[in-house]
Coordinates of C-alpha atoms in Angstrom, one line a residue:
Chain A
X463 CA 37.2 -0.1 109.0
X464 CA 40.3 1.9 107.3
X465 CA 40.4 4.8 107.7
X466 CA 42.2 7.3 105.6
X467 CA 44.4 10.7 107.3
X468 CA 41.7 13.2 106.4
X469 CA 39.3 11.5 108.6
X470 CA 41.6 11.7 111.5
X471 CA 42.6 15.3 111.3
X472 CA 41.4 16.5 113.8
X473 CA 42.8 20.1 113.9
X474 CA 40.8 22.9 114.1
X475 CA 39.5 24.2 110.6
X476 CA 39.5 27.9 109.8
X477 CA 36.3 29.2 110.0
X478 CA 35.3 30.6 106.5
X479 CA 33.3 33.9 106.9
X480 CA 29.8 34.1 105.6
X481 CA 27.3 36.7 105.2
X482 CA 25.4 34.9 107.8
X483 CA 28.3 34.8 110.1
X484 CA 29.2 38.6 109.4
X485 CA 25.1 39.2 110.5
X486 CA 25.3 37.0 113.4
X487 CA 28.4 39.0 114.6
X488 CA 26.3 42.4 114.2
X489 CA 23.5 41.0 116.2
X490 CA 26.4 39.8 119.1
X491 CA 26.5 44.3 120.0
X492 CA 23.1 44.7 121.4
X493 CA 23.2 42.3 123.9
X494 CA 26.2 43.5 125.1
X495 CA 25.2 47.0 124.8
X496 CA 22.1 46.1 126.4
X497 CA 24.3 44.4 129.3
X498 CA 26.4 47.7 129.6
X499 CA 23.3 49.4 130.0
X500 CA 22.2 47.0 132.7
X501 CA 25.6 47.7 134.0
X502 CA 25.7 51.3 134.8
X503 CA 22.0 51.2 135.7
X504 CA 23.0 48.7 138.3
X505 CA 25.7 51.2 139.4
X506 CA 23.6 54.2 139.4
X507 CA 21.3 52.0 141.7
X508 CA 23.9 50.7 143.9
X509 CA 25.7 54.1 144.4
X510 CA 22.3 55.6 145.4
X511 CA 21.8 53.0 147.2
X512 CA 25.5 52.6 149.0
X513 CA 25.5 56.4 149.6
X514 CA 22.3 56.3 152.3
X515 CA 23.6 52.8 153.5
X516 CA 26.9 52.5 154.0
X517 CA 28.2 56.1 155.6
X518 CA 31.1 55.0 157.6
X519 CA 30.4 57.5 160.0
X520 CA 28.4 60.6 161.4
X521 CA 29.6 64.3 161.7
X522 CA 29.5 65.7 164.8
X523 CA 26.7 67.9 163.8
X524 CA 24.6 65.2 162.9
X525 CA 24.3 63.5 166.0
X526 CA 20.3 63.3 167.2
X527 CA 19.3 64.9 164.1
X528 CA 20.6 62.7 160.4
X529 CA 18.3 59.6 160.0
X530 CA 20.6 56.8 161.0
X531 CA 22.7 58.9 163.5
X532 CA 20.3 58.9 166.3
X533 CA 21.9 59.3 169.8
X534 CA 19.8 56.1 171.3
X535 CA 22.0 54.2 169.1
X536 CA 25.9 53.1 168.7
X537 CA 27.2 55.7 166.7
X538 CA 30.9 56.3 164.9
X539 CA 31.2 60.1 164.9
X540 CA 33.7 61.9 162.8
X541 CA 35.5 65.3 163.9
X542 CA 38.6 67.6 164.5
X543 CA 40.3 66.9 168.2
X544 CA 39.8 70.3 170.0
X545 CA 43.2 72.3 170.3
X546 CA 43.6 72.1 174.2
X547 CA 40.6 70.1 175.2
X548 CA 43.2 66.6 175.8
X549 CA 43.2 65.6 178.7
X550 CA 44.1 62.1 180.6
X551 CA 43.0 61.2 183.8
X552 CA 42.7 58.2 185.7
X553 CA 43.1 55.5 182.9
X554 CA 40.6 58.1 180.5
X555 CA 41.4 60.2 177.5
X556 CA 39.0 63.1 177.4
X557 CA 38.9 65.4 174.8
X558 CA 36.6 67.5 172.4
X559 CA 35.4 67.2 168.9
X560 CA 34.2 69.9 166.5
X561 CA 32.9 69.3 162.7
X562 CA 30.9 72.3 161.4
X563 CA 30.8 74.6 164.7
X564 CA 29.4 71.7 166.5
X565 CA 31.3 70.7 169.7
X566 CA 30.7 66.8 171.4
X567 CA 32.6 66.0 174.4
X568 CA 34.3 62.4 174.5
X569 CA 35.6 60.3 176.9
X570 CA 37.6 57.4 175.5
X571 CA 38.5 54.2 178.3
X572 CA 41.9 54.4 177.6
X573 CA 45.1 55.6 175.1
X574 CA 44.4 55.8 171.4
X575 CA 48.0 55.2 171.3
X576 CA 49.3 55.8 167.3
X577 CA 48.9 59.4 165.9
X578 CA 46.2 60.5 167.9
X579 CA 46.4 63.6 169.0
X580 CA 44.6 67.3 169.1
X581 CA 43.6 69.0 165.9
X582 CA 43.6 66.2 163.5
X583 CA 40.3 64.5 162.5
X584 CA 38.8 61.2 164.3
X585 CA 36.4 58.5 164.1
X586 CA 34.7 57.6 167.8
X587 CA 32.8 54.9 168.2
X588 CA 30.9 54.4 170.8
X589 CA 27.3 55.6 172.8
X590 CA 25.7 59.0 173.7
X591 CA 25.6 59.2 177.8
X592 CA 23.9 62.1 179.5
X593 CA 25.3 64.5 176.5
X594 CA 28.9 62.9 176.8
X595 CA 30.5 60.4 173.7
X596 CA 31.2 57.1 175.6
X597 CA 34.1 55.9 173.3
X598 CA 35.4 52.2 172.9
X599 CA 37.4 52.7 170.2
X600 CA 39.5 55.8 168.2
X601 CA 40.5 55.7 164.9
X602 CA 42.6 58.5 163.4
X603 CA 41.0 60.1 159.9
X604 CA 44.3 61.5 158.8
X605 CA 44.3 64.1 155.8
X606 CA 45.4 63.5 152.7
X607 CA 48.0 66.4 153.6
X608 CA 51.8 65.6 153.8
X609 CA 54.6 67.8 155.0
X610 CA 57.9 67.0 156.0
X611 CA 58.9 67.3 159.6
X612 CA 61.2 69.8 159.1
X613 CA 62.2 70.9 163.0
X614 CA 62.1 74.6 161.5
X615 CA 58.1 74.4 160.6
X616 CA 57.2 72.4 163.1
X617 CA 55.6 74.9 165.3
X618 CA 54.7 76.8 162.4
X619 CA 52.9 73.6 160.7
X620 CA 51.0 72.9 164.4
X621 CA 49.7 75.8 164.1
X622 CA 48.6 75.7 160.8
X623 CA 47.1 72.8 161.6
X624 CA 45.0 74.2 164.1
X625 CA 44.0 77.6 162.7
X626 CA 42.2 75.6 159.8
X627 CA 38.6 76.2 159.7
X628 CA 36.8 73.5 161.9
X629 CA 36.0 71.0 159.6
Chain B
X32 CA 55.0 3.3 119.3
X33 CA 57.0 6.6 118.2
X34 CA 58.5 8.8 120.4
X35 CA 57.7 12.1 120.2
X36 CA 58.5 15.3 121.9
X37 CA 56.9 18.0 121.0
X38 CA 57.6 20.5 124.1
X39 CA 59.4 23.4 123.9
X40 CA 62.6 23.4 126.4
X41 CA 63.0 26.1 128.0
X42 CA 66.4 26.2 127.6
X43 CA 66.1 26.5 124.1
X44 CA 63.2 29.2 124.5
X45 CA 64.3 31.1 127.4
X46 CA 62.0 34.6 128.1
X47 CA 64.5 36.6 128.5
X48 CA 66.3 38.7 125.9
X49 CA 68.8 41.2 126.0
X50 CA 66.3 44.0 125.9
X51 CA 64.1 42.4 128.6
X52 CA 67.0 41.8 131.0
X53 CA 68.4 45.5 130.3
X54 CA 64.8 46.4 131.8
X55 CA 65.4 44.4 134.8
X56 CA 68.4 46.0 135.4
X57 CA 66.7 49.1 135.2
X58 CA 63.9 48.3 137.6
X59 CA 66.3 46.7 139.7
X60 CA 68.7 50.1 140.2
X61 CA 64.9 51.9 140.2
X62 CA 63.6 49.6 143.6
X63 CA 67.9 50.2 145.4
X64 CA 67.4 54.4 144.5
X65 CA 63.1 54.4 145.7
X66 CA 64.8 52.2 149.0
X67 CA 67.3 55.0 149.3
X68 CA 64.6 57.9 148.8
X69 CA 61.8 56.0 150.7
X70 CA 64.2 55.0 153.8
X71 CA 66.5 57.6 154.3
X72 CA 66.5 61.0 152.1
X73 CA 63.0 61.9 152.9
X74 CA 61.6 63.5 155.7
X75 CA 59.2 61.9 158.4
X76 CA 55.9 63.2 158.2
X77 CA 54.8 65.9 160.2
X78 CA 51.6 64.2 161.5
X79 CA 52.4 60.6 161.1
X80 CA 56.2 60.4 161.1
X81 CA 57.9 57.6 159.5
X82 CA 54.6 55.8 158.9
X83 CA 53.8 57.8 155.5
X84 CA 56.8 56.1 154.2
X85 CA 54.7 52.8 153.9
X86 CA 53.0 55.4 150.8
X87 CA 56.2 54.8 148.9
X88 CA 55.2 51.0 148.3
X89 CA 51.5 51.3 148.9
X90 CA 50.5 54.1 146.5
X91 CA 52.3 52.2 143.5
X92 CA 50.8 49.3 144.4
X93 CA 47.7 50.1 144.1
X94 CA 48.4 52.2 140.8
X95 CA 50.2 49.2 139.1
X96 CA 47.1 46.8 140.2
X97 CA 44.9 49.2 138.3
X98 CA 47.1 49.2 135.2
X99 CA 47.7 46.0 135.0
X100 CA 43.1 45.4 135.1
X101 CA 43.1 48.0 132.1
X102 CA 45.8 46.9 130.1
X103 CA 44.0 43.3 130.5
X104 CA 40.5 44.9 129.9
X105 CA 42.5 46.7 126.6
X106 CA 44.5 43.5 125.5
X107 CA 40.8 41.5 126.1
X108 CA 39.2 43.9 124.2
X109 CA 41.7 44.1 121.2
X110 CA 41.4 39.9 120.7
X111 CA 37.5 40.1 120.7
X112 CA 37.3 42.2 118.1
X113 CA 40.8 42.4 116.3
X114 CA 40.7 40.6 112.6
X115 CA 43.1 38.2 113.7
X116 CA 41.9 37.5 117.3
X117 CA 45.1 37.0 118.0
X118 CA 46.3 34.5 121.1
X119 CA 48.9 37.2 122.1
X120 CA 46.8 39.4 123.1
X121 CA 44.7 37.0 125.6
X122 CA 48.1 36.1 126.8
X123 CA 48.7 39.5 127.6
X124 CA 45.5 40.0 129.3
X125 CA 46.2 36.9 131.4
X126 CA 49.3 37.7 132.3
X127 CA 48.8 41.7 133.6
X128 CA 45.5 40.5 135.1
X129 CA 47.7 37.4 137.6
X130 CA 50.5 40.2 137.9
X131 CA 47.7 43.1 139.0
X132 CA 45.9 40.4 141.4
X133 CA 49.9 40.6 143.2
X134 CA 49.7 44.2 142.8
X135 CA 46.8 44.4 144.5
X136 CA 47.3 41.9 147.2
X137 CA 50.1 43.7 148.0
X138 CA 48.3 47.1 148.2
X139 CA 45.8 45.2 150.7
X140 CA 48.5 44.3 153.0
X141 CA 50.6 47.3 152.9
X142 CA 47.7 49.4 153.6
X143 CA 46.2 47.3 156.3
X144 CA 50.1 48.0 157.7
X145 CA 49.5 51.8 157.7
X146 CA 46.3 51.8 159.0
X147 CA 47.1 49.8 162.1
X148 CA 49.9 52.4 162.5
X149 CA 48.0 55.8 161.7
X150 CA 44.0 54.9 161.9
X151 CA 44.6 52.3 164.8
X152 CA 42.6 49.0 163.4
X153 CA 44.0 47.2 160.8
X154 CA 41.1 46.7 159.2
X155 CA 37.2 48.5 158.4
X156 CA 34.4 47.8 156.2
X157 CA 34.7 51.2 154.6
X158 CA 33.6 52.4 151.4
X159 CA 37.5 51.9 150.1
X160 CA 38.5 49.1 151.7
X161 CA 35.3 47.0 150.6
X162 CA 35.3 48.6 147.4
X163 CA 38.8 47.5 146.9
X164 CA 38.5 44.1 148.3
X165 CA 35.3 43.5 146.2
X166 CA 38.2 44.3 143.1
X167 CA 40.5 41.7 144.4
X168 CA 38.0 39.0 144.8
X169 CA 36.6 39.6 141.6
X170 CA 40.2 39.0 139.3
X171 CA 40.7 36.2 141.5
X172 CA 37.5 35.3 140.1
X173 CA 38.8 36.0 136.5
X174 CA 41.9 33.6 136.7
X175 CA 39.5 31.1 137.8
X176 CA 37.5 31.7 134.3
X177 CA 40.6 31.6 132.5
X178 CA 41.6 28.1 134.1
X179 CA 38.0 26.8 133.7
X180 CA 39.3 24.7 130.5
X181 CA 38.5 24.7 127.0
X182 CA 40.4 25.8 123.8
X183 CA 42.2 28.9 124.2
X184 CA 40.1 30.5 121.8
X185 CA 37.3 29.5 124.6
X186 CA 39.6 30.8 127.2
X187 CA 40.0 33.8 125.5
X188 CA 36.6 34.8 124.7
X189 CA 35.1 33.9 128.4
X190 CA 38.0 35.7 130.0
X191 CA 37.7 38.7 127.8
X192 CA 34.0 39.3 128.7
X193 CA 34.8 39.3 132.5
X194 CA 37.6 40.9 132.1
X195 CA 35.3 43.9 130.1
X196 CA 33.3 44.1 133.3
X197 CA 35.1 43.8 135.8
X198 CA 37.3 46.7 134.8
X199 CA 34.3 49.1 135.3
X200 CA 35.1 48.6 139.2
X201 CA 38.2 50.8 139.0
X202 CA 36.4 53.7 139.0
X203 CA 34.3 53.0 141.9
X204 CA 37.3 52.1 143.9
X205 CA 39.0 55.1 143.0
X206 CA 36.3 57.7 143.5
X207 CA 34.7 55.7 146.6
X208 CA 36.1 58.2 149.0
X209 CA 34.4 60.9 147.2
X210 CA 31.7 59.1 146.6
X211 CA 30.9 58.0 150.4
X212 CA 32.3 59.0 153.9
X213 CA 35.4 56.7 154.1
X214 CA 37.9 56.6 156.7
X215 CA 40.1 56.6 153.8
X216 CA 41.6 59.4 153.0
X217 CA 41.3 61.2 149.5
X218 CA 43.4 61.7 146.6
X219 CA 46.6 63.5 147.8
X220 CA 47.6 64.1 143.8
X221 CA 45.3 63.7 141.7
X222 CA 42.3 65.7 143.0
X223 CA 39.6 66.9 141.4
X224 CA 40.9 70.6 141.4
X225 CA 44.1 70.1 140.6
X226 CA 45.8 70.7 143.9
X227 CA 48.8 68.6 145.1
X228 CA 48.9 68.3 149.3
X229 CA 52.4 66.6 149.3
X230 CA 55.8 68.2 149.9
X231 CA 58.8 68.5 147.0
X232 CA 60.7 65.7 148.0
X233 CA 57.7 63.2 149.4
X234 CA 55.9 64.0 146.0
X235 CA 58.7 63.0 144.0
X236 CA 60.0 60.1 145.7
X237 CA 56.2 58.8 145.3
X238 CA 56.0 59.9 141.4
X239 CA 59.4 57.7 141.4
X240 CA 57.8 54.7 143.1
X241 CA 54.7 54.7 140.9
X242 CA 57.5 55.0 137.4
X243 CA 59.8 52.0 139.1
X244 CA 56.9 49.9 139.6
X245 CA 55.2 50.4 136.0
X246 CA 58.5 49.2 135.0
X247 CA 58.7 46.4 137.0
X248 CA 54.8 45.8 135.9
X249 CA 56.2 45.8 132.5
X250 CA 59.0 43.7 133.4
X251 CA 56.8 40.6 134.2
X252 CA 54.4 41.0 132.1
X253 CA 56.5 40.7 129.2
X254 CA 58.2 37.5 131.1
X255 CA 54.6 36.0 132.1
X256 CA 53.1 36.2 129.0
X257 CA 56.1 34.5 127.2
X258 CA 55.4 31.9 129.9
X259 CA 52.1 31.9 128.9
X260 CA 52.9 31.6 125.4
X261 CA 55.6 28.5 126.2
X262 CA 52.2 26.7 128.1
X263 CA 49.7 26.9 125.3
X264 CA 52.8 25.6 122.9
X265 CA 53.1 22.7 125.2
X266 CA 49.0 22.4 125.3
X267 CA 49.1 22.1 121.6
X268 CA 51.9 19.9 121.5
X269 CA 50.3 17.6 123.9
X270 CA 47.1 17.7 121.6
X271 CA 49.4 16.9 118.7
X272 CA 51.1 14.0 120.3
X273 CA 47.9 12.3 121.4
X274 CA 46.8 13.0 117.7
X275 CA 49.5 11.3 116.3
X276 CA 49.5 8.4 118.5
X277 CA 45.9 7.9 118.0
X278 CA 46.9 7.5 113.8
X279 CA 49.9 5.2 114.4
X280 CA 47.0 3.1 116.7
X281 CA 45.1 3.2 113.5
X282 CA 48.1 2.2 111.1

């Protein structure tokens, strides 16, 4: 059978606009304006959803009384190291939290090792014990504060540090 | 049979030009200066000592990778509904979104860095980390649509409409440590109130980083997608060839 070029062009032809075409294109918005609405419904739902869900952790003062931070059950509890309360004995690290005028004792098996150390927020994880925090593992919450280490402020900046209100 | 060659060397079509490699130059005395700044002028932290300079890298990081999901999101947006649904915008969308899925790889690792150093783990299913993760996974997931096949007009459109969506992530990554408890901390600059909790120097050395690395963003974008560009030539060429060889088969 010949065949002649035309028949064998197969490059793309340009699309010629019609009024249909130019309707159809209209009618493309609402669903996707229906799918955005999906969309931020699904977030809205989600967020609510995430925010009872997915706290990574407890504040002090909502140990044995937020749903979900029940002291029968393994807990991560965030709070401020007590200025003075760190102490070390026999392989332990003891120490004090406070969040919102509410104090919890700790005692971590072990050194936290890194930049733990008194005044600056932590995440526990671990049990409640006869009113004490069994810790197995620390992890430092540090602020979203930065200052130079200037040897001049040092002492100044410590204190700072620790005069803050309990958070 | 007739020998054709119908791909574009790439000596003859190099990406570079004289303005592109004056803005390599540029990011490249940018990155030696930050190295200066980050490594030696700046202070140690008073809390976390020379940990925070990790923030140098990770903070731009992160900001580039969220740059680079708008401008694809933009670029996407401007082909799907520009007169000319023009190519070069897809390519531009393609390109920032593989340079952003670096971006934010990086930001993944350099963060899991500091947090073994100032948190203690490397690693926590917290509101930020999943949040960001979830981003990662889900550009990965838009190269893989882009490399699904097709005409590049197919490419294009498919690509554009993930790319549309996915970019509404961003903000829940970014406001997920306000949103939820996260052992993440929050913004240190651009807070809700205004407030900046960084010192002179640290602040600007970190203002520097994020400047350097738009530029550098820039930098290989505008290389990538003239890579991209180069490929789809050498996809049309190769559609051309078989064209051609299929008339002389007739003939």
């Amino acid at each position: 059978m010949a065949l002649d070029d035309d028949s064998l062009n197969l490059a793309p032809r340009e699309a010629v606009p019609t009024a249909q075409a130019v309707r159809s294109q209209k009618r493309r918005w609402k669903p996707a304006l229906l799918l955005v609405a999906i969309l931020v419904f699904g977030g809205v739902v989600v967020t609510k959803f995430l925010s009872s869900a997915i706290d990574y952790y407890c504040n002090v003062d909502e140990v044995g009384v937020r749903s979900g931070c029940e002291g029968t059950r393994r807990l991560r509890v965030q709070g401020a190291v007590d200025e003075g309360s760190l102490k070390k004995a026999a392989g332990m690290t003891i120490f004090s939290m406070s969040f919102n005028k509410k104090t919890l004792d700790v005692r971590y098996d072990g050194d936290p090792g890194g930049v733990f150390q008194e005044c600056i927020p932590v995440v526990a994880h671990g049990r409640m014990v006869n009113g004490v925090f069994l810790s197995d593992r620390i992890e430092v919450k540090h602020s979203n504060a930065y200052s130079t280490e200037n040897k001049d402020r040092i002492d100044k900046a410590e204190a700072a540090a620790c005069s803050l209100p309990k958070l | 049979m007739n020998s054709i060659h119908p791909f574009p060397s790439p000596v003859d079509t190099p990406t570079g030009t004289r303005a592109s490699r004056g803005l390599g130059l540029l990011v490249f005395l940018g990155m030696v200066l930050l190295t200066l700044l980050g490594l030696f002028f700046t202070d140690e932290d008073v809390v976390q000592g020379s940990t925070v300079r990790l923030m140098y890298i990770h903070v731009p990081t992160a900001w580039v990778a969220y740059l680079a999901f708008i401008v694809t999101a933009i670029t996407s947006a401007m082909f799907m509904w520009g007169k000319q649904h023009s190519l070069t915008f897809d390519r531009i969308a393609g390109a920032s979104g593989e340079v952003g899925v670096i971006f934010m790889g990086l930001s993944l690792v350099t963060g899991s860095l500091w947090g073994r150093l100032t948190w203690g783990t490397y690693w926590q299913w917290d509101p930020r980390l999943t949040t960001t993760v979830f981003l990662f996974v889900t550009y990965v997931g838009y190269l893989a649509v882009r490399d699904l096949g097709g005409s590049h007009q197919q490419r294009a459109k498919r690509s554009g409409v993930v790319a549309l969506l996915a970019v509404l992530e961003i903000p829940l990554v970014h406001f997920s440590v306000v949103l939820w408890r996260s052992l993440h901390q929050e913004a240190s600059v651009l807070q809700p109130n205004g407030d900046v909790t960084m010192d002179g120097l640290m602040l600007f050395t970190l203002l520097f980083g994020v400047a350097v690395f738009t530029l550098l963003f820039a930098w290989m974008v505008l290389h990538r997608q003239r890579v991209l560009t180069l490929a789809d030539a050498i996809d049309d060429g190769g559609l051309e060839a078989a064209l051609q060889e299929r008339r002389s088969e007739a003939n």
